[in-house]
Coordinates of C-alpha atoms in Angstrom, one line a residue:
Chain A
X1 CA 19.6 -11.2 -42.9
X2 CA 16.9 -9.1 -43.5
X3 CA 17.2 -5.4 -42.9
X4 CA 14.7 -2.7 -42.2
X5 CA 12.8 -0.5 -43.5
X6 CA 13.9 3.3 -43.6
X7 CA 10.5 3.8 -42.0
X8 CA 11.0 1.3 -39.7
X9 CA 14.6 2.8 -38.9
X10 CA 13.6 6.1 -38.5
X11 CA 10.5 5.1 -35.8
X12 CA 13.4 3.6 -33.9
X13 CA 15.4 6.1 -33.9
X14 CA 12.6 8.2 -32.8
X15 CA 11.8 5.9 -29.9
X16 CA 15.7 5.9 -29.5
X17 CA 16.0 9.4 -28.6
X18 CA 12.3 9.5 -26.7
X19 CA 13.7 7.1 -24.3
X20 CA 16.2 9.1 -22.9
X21 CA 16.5 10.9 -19.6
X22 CA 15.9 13.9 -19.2
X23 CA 18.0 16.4 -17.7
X24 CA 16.2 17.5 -15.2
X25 CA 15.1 14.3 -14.2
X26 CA 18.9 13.1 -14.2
X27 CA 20.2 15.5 -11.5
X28 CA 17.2 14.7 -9.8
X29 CA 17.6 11.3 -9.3
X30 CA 21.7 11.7 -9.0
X31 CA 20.7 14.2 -5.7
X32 CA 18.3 11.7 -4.6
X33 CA 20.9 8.7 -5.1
X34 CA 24.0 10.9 -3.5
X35 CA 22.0 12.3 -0.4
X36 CA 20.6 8.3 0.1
X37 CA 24.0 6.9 -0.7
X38 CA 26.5 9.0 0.9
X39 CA 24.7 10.4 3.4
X40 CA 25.0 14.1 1.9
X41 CA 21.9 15.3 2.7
X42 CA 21.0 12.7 5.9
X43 CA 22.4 15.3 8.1
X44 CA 18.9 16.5 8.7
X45 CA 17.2 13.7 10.3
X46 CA 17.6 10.2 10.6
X47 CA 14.8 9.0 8.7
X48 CA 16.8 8.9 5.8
X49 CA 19.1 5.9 7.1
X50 CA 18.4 3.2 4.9
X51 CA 17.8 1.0 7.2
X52 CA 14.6 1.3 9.5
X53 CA 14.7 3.4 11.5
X54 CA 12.3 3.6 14.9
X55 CA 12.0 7.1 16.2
X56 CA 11.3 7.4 19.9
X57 CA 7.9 8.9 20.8
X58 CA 8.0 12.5 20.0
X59 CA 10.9 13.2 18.5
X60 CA 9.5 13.0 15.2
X61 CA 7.4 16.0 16.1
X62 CA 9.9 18.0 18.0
X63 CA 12.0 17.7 15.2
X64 CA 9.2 19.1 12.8
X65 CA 9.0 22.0 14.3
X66 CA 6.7 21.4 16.7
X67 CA 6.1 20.5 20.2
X68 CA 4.8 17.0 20.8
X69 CA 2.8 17.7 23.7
X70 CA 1.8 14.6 25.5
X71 CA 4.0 12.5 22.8
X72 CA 4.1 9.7 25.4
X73 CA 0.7 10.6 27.1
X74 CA -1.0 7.2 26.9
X75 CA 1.6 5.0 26.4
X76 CA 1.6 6.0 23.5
X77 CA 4.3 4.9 21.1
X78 CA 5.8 6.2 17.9
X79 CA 7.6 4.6 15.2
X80 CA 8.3 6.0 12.0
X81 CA 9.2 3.5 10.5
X82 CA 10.8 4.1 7.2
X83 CA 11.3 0.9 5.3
X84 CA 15.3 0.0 3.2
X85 CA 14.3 1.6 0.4
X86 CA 12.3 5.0 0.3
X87 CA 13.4 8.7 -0.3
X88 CA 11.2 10.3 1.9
X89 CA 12.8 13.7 3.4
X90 CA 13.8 13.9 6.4
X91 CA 11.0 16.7 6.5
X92 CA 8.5 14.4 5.6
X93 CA 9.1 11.2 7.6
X94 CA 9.3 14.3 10.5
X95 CA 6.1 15.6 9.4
X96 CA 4.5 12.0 9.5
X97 CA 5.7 11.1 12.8
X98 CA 4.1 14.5 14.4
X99 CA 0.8 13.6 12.4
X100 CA 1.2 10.3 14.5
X101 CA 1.4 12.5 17.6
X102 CA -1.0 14.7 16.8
X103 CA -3.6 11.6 16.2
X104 CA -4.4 12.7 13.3
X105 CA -4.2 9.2 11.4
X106 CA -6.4 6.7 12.1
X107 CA -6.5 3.1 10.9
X108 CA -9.9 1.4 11.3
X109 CA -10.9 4.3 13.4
X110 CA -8.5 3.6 15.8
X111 CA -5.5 6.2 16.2
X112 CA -2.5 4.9 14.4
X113 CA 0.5 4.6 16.2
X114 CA 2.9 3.9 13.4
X115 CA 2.9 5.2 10.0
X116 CA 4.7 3.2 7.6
X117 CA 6.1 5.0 4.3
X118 CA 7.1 2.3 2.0
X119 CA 9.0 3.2 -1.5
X120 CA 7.8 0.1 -3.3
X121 CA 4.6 0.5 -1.8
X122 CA 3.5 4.7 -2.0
X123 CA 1.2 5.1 0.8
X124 CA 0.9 5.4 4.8
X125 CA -0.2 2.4 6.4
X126 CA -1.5 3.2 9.8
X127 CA -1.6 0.0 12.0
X128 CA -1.6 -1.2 15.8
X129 CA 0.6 -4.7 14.6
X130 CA 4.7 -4.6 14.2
X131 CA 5.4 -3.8 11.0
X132 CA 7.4 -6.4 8.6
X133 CA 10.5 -6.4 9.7
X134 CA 9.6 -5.6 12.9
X135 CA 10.8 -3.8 15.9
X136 CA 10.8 -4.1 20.1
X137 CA 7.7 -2.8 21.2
X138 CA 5.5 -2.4 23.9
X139 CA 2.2 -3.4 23.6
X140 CA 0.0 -0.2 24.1
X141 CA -2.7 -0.2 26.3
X142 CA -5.6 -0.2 24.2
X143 CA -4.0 -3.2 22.1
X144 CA -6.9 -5.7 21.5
X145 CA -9.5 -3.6 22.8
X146 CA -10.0 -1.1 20.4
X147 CA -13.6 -0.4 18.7
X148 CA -12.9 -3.3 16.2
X149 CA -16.4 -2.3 14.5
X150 CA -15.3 1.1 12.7
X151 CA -13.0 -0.5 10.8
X152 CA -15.9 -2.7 8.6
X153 CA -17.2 0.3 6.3
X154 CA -14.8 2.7 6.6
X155 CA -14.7 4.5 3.3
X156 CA -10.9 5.4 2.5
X157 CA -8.5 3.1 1.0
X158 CA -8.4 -0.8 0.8
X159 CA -8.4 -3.0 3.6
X160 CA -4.9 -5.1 3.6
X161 CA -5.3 -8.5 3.2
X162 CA -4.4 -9.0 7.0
X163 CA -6.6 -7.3 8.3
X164 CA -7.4 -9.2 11.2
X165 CA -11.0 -10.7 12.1
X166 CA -13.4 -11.7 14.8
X167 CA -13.0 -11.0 18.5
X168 CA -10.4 -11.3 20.8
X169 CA -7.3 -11.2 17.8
X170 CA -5.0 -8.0 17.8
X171 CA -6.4 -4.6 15.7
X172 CA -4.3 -4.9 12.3
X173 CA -6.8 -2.3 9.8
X174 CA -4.6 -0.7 7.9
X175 CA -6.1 2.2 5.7
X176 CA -3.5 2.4 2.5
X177 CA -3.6 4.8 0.7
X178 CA -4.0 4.0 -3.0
X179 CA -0.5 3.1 -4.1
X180 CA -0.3 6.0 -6.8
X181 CA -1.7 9.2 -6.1
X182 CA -2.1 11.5 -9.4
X183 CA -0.7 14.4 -7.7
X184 CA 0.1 17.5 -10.3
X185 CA 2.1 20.1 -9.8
X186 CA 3.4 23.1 -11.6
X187 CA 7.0 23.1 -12.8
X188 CA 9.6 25.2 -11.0
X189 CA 10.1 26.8 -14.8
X190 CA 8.8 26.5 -18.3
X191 CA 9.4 25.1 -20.8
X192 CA 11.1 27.8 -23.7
X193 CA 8.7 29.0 -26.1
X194 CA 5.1 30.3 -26.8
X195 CA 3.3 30.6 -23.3
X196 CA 1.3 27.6 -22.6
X197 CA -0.6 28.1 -19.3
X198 CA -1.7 24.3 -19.1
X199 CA 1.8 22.7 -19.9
X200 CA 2.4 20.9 -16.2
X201 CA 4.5 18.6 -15.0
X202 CA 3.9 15.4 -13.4
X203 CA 6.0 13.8 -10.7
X204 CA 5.6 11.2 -8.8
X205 CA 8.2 11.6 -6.4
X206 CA 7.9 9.7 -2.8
X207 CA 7.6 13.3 -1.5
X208 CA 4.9 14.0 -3.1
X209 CA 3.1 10.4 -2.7
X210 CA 4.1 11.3 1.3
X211 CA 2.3 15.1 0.8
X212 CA -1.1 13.4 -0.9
X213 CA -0.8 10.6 1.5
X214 CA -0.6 13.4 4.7
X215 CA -3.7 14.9 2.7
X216 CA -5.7 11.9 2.8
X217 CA -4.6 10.4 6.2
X218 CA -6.0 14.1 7.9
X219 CA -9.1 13.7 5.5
X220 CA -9.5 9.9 6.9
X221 CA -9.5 11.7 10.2
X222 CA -12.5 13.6 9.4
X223 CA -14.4 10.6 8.2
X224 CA -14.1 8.5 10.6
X225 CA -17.0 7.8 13.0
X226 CA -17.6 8.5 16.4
X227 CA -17.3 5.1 18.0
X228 CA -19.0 4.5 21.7
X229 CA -16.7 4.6 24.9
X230 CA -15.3 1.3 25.8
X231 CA -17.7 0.4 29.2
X232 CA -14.8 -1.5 30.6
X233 CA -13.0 1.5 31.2
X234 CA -15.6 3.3 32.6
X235 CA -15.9 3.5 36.8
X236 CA -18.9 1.7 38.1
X237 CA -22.2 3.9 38.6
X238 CA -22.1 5.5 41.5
X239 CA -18.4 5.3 42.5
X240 CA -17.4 8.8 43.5
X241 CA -14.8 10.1 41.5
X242 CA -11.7 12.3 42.4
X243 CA -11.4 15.0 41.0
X244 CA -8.7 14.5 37.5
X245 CA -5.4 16.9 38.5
X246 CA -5.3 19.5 36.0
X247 CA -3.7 18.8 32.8
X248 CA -0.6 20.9 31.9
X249 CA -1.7 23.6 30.5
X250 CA -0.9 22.9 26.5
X251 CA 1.6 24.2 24.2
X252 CA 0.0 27.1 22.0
X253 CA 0.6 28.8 19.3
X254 CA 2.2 27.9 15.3
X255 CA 3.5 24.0 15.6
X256 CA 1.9 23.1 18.4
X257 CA 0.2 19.6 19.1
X258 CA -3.0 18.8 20.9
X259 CA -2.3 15.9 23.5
X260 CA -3.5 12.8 22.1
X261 CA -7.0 11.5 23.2
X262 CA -8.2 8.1 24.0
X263 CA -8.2 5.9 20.9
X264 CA -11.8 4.9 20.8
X265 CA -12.1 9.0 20.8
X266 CA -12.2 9.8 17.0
X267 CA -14.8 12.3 17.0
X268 CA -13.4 15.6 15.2
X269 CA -10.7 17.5 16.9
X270 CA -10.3 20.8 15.2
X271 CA -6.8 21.4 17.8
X272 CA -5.4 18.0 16.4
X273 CA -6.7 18.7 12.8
X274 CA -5.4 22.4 12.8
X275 CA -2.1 21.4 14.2
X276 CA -1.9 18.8 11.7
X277 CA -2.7 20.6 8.9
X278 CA 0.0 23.7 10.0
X279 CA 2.0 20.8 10.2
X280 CA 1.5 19.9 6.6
X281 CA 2.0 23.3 5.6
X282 CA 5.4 23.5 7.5
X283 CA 6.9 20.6 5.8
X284 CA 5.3 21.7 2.3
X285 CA 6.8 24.7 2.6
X286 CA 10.4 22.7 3.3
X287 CA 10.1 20.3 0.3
X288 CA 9.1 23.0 -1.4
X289 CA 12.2 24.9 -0.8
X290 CA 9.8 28.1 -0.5
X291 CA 10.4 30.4 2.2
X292 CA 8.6 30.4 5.2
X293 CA 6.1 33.4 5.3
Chain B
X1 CA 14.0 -6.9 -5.2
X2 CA 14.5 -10.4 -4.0
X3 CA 15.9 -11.5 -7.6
X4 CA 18.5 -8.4 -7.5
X5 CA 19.8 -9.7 -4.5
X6 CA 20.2 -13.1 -6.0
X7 CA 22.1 -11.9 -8.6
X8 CA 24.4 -9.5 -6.3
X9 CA 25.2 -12.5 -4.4
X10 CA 25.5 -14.4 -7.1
X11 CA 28.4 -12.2 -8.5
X12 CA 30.0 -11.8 -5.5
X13 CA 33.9 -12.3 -6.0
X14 CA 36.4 -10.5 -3.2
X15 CA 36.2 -6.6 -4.2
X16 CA 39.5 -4.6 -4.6
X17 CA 39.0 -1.9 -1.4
X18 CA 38.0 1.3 -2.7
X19 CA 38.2 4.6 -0.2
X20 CA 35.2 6.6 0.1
X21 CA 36.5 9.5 -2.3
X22 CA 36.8 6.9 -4.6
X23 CA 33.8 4.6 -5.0
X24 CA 32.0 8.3 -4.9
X25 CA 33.8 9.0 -8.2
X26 CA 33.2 6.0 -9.3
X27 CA 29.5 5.9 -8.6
X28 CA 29.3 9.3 -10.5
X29 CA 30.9 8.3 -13.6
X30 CA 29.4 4.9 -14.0
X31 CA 25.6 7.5 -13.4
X32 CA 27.3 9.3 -16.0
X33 CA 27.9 7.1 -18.7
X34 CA 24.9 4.7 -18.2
X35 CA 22.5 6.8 -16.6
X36 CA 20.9 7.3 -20.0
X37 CA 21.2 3.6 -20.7
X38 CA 19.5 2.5 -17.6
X39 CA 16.7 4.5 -17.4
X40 CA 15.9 4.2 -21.3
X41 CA 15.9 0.6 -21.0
X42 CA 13.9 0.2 -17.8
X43 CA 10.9 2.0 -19.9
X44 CA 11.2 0.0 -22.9
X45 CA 11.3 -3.3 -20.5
X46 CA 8.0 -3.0 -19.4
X47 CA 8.5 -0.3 -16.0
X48 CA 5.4 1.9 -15.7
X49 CA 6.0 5.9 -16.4
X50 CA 5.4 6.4 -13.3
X51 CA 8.0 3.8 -11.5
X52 CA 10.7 4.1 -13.9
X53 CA 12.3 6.5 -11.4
X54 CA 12.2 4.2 -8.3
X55 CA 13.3 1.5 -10.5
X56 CA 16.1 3.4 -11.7
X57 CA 17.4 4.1 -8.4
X58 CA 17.1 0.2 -7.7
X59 CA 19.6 -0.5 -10.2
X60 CA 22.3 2.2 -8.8
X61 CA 21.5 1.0 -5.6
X62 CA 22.7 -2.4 -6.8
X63 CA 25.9 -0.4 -8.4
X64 CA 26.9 0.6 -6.0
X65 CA 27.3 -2.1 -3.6
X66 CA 29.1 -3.8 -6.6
X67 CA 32.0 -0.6 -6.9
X68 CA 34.5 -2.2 -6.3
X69 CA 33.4 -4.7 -9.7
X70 CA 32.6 -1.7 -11.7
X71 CA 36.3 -1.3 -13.3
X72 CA 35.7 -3.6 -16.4
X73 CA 33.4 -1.1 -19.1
X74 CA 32.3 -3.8 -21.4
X75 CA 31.3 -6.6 -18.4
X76 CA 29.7 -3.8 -16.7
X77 CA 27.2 -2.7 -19.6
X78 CA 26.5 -6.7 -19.4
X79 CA 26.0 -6.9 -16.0
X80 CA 23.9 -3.5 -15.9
X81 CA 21.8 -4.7 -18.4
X82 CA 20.9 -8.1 -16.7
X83 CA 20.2 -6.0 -13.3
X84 CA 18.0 -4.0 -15.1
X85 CA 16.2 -6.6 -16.7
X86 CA 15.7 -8.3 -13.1
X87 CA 14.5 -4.7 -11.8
X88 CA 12.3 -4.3 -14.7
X89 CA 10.8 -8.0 -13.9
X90 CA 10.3 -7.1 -10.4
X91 CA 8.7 -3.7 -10.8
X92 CA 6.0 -5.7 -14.0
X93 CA 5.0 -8.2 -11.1
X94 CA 4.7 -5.7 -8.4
X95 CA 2.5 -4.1 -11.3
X96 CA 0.7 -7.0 -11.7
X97 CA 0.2 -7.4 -7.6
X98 CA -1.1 -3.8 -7.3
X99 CA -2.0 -2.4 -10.7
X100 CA -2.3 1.5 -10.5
X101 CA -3.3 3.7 -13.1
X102 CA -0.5 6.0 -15.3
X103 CA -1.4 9.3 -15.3
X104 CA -1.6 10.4 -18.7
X105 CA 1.9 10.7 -20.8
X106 CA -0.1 14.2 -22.9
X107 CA 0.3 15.9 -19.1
X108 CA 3.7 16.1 -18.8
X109 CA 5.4 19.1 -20.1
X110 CA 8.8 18.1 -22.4
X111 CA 11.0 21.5 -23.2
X112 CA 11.7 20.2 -26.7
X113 CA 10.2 21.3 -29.9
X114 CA 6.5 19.9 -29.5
X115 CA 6.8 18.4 -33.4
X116 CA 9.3 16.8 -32.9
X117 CA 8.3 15.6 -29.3
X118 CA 5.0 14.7 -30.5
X119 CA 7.0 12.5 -32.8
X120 CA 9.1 10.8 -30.7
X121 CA 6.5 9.9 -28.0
X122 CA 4.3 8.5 -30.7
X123 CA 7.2 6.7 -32.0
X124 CA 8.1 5.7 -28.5
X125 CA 4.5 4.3 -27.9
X126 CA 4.6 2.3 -31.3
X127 CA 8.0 0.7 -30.3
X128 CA 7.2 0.1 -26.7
X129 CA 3.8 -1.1 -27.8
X130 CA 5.7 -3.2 -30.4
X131 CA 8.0 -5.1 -27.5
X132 CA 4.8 -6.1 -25.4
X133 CA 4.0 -8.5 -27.8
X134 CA 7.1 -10.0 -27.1
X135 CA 8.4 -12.3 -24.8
X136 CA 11.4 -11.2 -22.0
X137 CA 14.4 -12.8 -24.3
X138 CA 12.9 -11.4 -27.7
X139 CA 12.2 -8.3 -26.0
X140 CA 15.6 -7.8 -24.8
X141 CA 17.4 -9.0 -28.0
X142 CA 15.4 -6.3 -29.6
X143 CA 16.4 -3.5 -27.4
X144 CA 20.0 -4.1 -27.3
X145 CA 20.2 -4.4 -30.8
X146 CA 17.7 -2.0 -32.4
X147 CA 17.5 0.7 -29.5
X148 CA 20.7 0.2 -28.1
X149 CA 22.5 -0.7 -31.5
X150 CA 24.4 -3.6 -29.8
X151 CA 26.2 -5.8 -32.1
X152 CA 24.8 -9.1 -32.4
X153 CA 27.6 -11.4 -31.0
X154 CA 27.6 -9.0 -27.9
X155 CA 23.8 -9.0 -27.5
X156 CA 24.2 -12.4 -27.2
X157 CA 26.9 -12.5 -24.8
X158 CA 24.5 -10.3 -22.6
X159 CA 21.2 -12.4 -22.6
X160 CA 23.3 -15.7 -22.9
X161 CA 22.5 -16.8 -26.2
X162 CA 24.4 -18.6 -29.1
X163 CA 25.2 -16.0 -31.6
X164 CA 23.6 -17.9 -34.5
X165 CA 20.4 -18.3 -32.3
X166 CA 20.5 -14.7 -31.9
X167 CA 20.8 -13.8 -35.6
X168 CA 18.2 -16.1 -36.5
X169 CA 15.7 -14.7 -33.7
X170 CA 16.8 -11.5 -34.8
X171 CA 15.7 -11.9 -38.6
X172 CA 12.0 -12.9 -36.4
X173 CA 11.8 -10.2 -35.1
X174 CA 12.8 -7.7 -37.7
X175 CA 10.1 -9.1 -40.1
X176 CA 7.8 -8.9 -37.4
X177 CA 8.5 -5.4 -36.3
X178 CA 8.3 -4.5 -40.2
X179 CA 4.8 -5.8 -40.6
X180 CA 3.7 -4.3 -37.2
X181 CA 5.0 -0.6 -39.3
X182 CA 3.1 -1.8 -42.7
X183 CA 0.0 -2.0 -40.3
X184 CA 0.3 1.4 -38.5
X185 CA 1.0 2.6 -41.8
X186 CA -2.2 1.4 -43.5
X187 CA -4.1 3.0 -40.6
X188 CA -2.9 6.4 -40.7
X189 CA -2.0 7.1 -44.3

């Protein structure tokens, strides 16, 4: 039997002791595996179940702090779905669901009406179709109507491969985020020794794929086109119209969300945007564990 | 994921009841003793950086619907290892499916002395560049008895083999690893 080298002995031991976990990253992941197995830390919310878990329309954003104004104006439906196996916080999946609300993701320049937070799969899918696994749903009103156009050319993420195609079949245009976001950010402390201002750390924890996915779904909003009103909704020339009864007068003020718009309606809207991004900030704040100011 | 389940089932023999308090202690002691084990391993087969953690939790996740199993030390160190080499599997296809980009290693921040953690990464990189050459059996013959300083006849009880075969692959596979150091030695004298 051949033995090996003492070179070759000592790069394995090396390698040995490189591979192990650190401890940091061991209480981490024991937390993570406690609060997911037995339910330590699922008090919060139920987006932690590891099942999925369908949220009725606007508790996700009540729950985050805010008030989902017009969470079923619409027919508008939420589902957060969070699939068997992610840690997302209860914050998060929260957060996401009032992002929903607030219509601030779009898919194919149509307003999302799920968002779909996948561990194996980092990323939000926003899409009109069930998700896998699926769920009772109603079908919303807008379902195979939608500006089908705005999806060809949009420039964030990569189409799914079911997207679907040619007229008359249901909106599926997922924008997915790309499945690993570099995301860096500074350790809570640092490491002993000399000062070294660039030493970071980098995580990719679902948290943080869930923050840099929140970041790009709001910057999706921004992007995405102005498509043209759908005619067939549109009264006849001519035909007097009544006058609309006044909307309720909307919640104002930190958390709150504009009402959501018609879906062919992606033109900016700074109310949505800013709610969404105080929202961001809320929950960033929570998974930071930083006090609110 | 799907092959995890296969094996769960697979194994599935009428668990002893445990109460709550105890499959909790349980859970934390079998994280405590092969926490280290898992997670080192789950690297070394082939896991990106960046997904070791999620794979990781795969494996406990499969622990601990198998408590009630987790009583016998030396079967369970068996077993773990053949969940983690179906994890690992899993998360190298999933790889394949949707290949992502590692962020660089040199960005995170290790509290250890640099030297020496310059030394071990680059050790680490050589090894784990090393076990990409070889193929899933080789690879894990290696590990368990190099990194994980297995004995033979129980490295082969783990990945199923005859002990002789596994001496004789062995013997490979040191002579290979030893020219693969003579190389990296002529290149950086």
């Amino acid at each position: 039997m051949s033995a090996l080298s003492p070179e070759a002995r000592s790069l394995l031991s090396h390698a040995r002791a490189a591979g192990r976990m650190p401890d940091h990253e061991r209480e981490r992941l024991r937390e993570a595996l406690s609060s997911r197995l037995f339910g330590a830390a699922a008090a919060g919310g139920a987006a932690l179940a590891t099942s999925a878990t369908a949220q009725a329309a606007g508790t996700a954003g009540t729950a985050a702090g805010t008030t989902a104004a017009g969470a079923s104006g619409g027919g508008l439906s939420v589902a957060l779905k969070v699939a068997a196996k992610p840690l997302v916080s209860a914050a998060t999946a929260k957060l996401l669901g009032a992002l929903v609300v607030a219509g601030a993701v779009t898919a194919g320049g149509v307003r999302a009406r799920e968002v779909w937070v996948s561990h194996t799969h980092p990323g939000v899918t926003a899409q009109h179709a069930p998700a896998r696994g699926g769920h009772a749903r109603r079908p919303s009103p807008w379902e195979g109507r939608a500006p089908r156009e705005a999806s060809a050319g949009l420039p964030v993420g990569e189409p799914s491969p079911t997207v679907a195609q040619g007229p008359g079949t249901p909106v599926e245009a997922p924008v997915v985020v790309p499945a690993v976001v570099p995301t860096i950010i500074p350790t809570g402390t640092p490491p002993p020794g000399p000062a070294t201002p660039a030493v970071l750390r980098v995580r990719r924890h679902p948290e943080v794929v869930a923050e840099a996915a929140i970041a790009h779904a709001m910057a999706t909003v921004r992007r995405v086109p102005r498509a043209p009103p759908r005619p067939a909704t549109a009264p006849p020339v001519g035909t007097p119209t009544a006058p609309r009864p006044a909307a309720a007068a909307p919640p104002s003020g930190r958390g709150a969300i504009a009402p959501p718009r018609a879906p062919w309606d992606t033109a900016p809207n700074p109310a949505a945007e800013e709610a969404a991004r105080r929202a961001v900030e809320d929950a960033m704040r929570v998974l930071r564990n930083r006090p609110a100011r | 994921m799907q092959a995890v389940q296969e094996l769960t089932t697979a194994l599935s023999e009428p668990p002893a009841a445990l109460t709550e308090a105890e499959r909790i202690a349980r859970f934390h002691r079998v994280y405590d003793r092969y926490g280290d084990y898992v997670y080192a391993n789950l690297g070394r087969l082939g896991v990106p950086v960046s997904s070791v953690p999620d794979a990781f939790q795969e494996v406990f996740i499969v622990v601990h619907r198998r408590l009630e199993d987790a009583s016998d030390e030396r079967a369970l160190r068996t077993w773990l290892f053949r969940v983690v080499l179906r994890v690992a599997a899993d998360h190298r296809r999933a790889q394949r499916r949707r290949p992502s980009e590692e962020l660089p290693e040199a960005l995170a921040a290790h509290g250890e002395d640099p030297q020496r953690g310059a030394e071990q990464r680059e050790a680490q990189a050589f090894v784990n560049a090393f076990l990409e050459t070889l193929d899933e059996s080789q690879r894990a013959l290696f590990i368990l008895t190099e990194l994980e300083q297995q004995s033979v006849p129980e490295a082969a009880e783990t990945l199923g083999l005859n002990v002789n075969t596994a001496w004789s692959r062995l013997r490979v596979l040191r002579q290979a690893f030893e020219r693969a150091v003579q190389r990296l030695h002529r290149r950086t004298p």
